[in-house]
Amino acid sequence: MSATLSPAVQLTPKPNYAEDGTQLLEVSMGPQHPSTHGVFRMDVALDGEDVVRLKPIFGYLHRNHEKLAEDQSYIASMPYTDRLDYFCSMTNNWAYALAVEQLVGIQVPERAEYLRVITAELTRLQNHTSLVGFLMQDMGASGTPLMYAFREREKILDLFEALSGARMMCNYMRFGGCRVDLPKGWLPQAQQVVDAYPKFLDEFEKLLTSNEILMARTQGVGVLSQELAIAAGVTGPMLRASGVNYDLRKVDNYGIYGRFKFRVPIGDHGDVYDRCMVRLLEMRESLAILQQALKDLPEGPIQDPKTKLRNFRPKPGEAYGRIEAPKGELGFYLISDGSANPYRYRVRPPSLINLTILEDLCLGRNIADVVIILGSVDIVMGEVDR
């Protein structure tokens, strides 16, 4: 006797089958894979080479960052913020310092505010330069673009090392200011890097942006609509590439950003090409900010003398400090119960939030597109997992 399934059962697609009954191929990309930018895994279901399902899986780099911070003093967490987005320790420091300063009501000296802007915009430069180099590498342009990007990044890391003693884990900011003042000769060296950067960007853009292969691989690929970007809480260059004019440096005017003239580049289509171009244009604006900040840098103290790090006990209360980090909104939420440790310490990392729409960007695309779509999101697993 032959067994016949009821029509209802026949029409219900099984998880491993496409709607037409074709068996899907399931591929586990990562956690050790050159395209995943760290220990990150994507479980991808393919119909032929087309993506029909994608599940991001992370947690391999979880370090219990937030809970550890609740068991130690406020200042003890500052070096650990370096390790969130380890490309951008300066901006990590700033966001955390800003949250504590709002919690306590600390005023930051003028010179320290300028130093924060200078180091933050240098961080944005080296982050975006590296992202473009990595994206070209993901696309198959092995070697040259990434080598040029890293050559320029090294010049900025030289500045960070001279200033803080470390190239990546800088641990430079403090509540109420900065840890040390500029060493002798730092300012002319920084000015030299900033003056030379436009020429590098000209060459970089000429090499890349009109390349036919790059345009064919990126235009119309991984499109993120304004509606989805806003609904998902996406921020930073990802959001602006979708045409949303939102930059916390303009919205909040935190620090002294209100003093500087700069534009907020936005895209038209929200695809991989726009995300790349927005970052290239943002580097031009960072250079404009740097020229103004280096020119107007005042003399004076770099630390609020009233701030005492020893026996630091904020009054009970809560605060949320946020900045426009290179990858988007980076925020720290703190609750104080009056003790020496935060009662609650929470990080809002842009890499995690921006990663949540990865499946939406990849559905219907070719498996080869997944690699460059992920590359255009710009994630660092240190802050995704924390």
XYZ file of N, CA, C and O in Angstrom, residues 218 220-226 237-243 266-275 278 361 376:
112
model
N 29.644 45.847 -6.297
C 29.116 46.552 -5.123
C 27.833 47.335 -5.378
O 27.043 47.515 -4.448
N 24.171 48.112 -6.143
C 22.931 47.334 -6.082
C 23.036 46.089 -5.225
O 22.099 45.296 -5.181
N 24.150 45.906 -4.548
C 24.374 44.710 -3.720
C 24.210 45.075 -2.247
O 24.735 46.090 -1.789
N 23.488 44.229 -1.498
C 23.332 44.455 -0.059
C 22.624 45.747 0.271
O 23.035 46.479 1.180
N 21.537 46.030 -0.433
C 20.828 47.306 -0.248
C 20.107 47.325 1.107
O 19.371 46.405 1.449
N 20.336 48.408 1.865
C 19.682 48.623 3.161
C 18.768 49.832 3.023
O 19.238 50.954 2.767
N 17.457 49.599 3.179
C 16.504 50.708 3.039
C 16.551 51.611 4.267
O 16.948 51.190 5.357
N 16.123 52.870 4.080
C 16.060 53.796 5.209
C 15.160 53.255 6.308
O 15.485 53.350 7.500
N 28.156 55.146 9.481
C 28.207 55.172 8.011
C 27.169 54.249 7.369
O 26.686 54.546 6.275
N 26.823 53.135 8.035
C 25.783 52.238 7.512
C 24.466 52.994 7.327
O 23.786 52.867 6.307
N 24.084 53.751 8.340
C 22.822 54.490 8.297
C 22.899 55.627 7.279
O 21.978 55.828 6.479
N 23.991 56.355 7.300
C 24.112 57.512 6.412
C 24.188 57.090 4.947
O 23.736 57.808 4.065
N 24.759 55.928 4.677
C 24.809 55.440 3.293
C 23.412 55.151 2.766
O 23.192 55.139 1.551
N 22.443 54.924 3.671
C 21.055 54.690 3.270
C 20.280 55.995 3.144
O 19.054 55.979 2.982
N 20.963 57.100 3.269
C 20.325 58.402 3.031
C 19.790 59.088 4.259
O 19.063 60.076 4.141
N 26.031 61.674 2.902
C 24.989 60.644 2.913
C 24.907 60.003 1.536
O 25.270 60.611 0.528
N 24.431 58.762 1.486
C 24.313 58.026 0.228
C 22.902 58.096 -0.326
O 21.984 58.622 0.305
N 22.728 57.540 -1.530
C 21.419 57.548 -2.194
C 20.774 56.168 -2.242
O 19.553 56.051 -2.265
N 21.590 55.110 -2.290
C 21.046 53.791 -2.570
C 21.193 52.800 -1.413
O 20.532 51.773 -1.402
N 22.088 53.052 -0.481
C 22.251 52.154 0.653
C 22.888 50.825 0.308
O 22.725 49.841 1.034
N 23.627 50.768 -0.794
C 24.280 49.503 -1.173
C 25.742 49.492 -0.710
O 26.208 50.443 -0.056
N 26.446 48.435 -1.053
C 27.842 48.312 -0.607
C 28.686 49.462 -1.158
O 29.547 50.012 -0.458
N 28.436 49.858 -2.396
C 29.198 50.958 -3.004
C 29.000 52.259 -2.216
O 29.965 52.966 -1.925
N 27.769 52.559 -1.853
C 27.511 53.782 -1.083
C 28.181 53.727 0.282
O 28.683 54.748 0.779
N 28.169 52.561 0.902
C 28.804 52.456 2.223
C 30.309 52.698 2.126
O 30.920 53.279 3.017
N 30.697 56.616 1.277
C 30.426 57.478 2.442
C 31.639 57.517 3.360
O 32.014 58.580 3.880
N 20.171 41.861 4.329
C 21.002 42.359 3.231
C 21.418 41.239 2.276
O 21.724 41.503 1.113
N 31.271 45.284 4.294
C 30.799 46.670 4.255
C 30.104 47.083 5.547
O 29.919 48.267 5.795
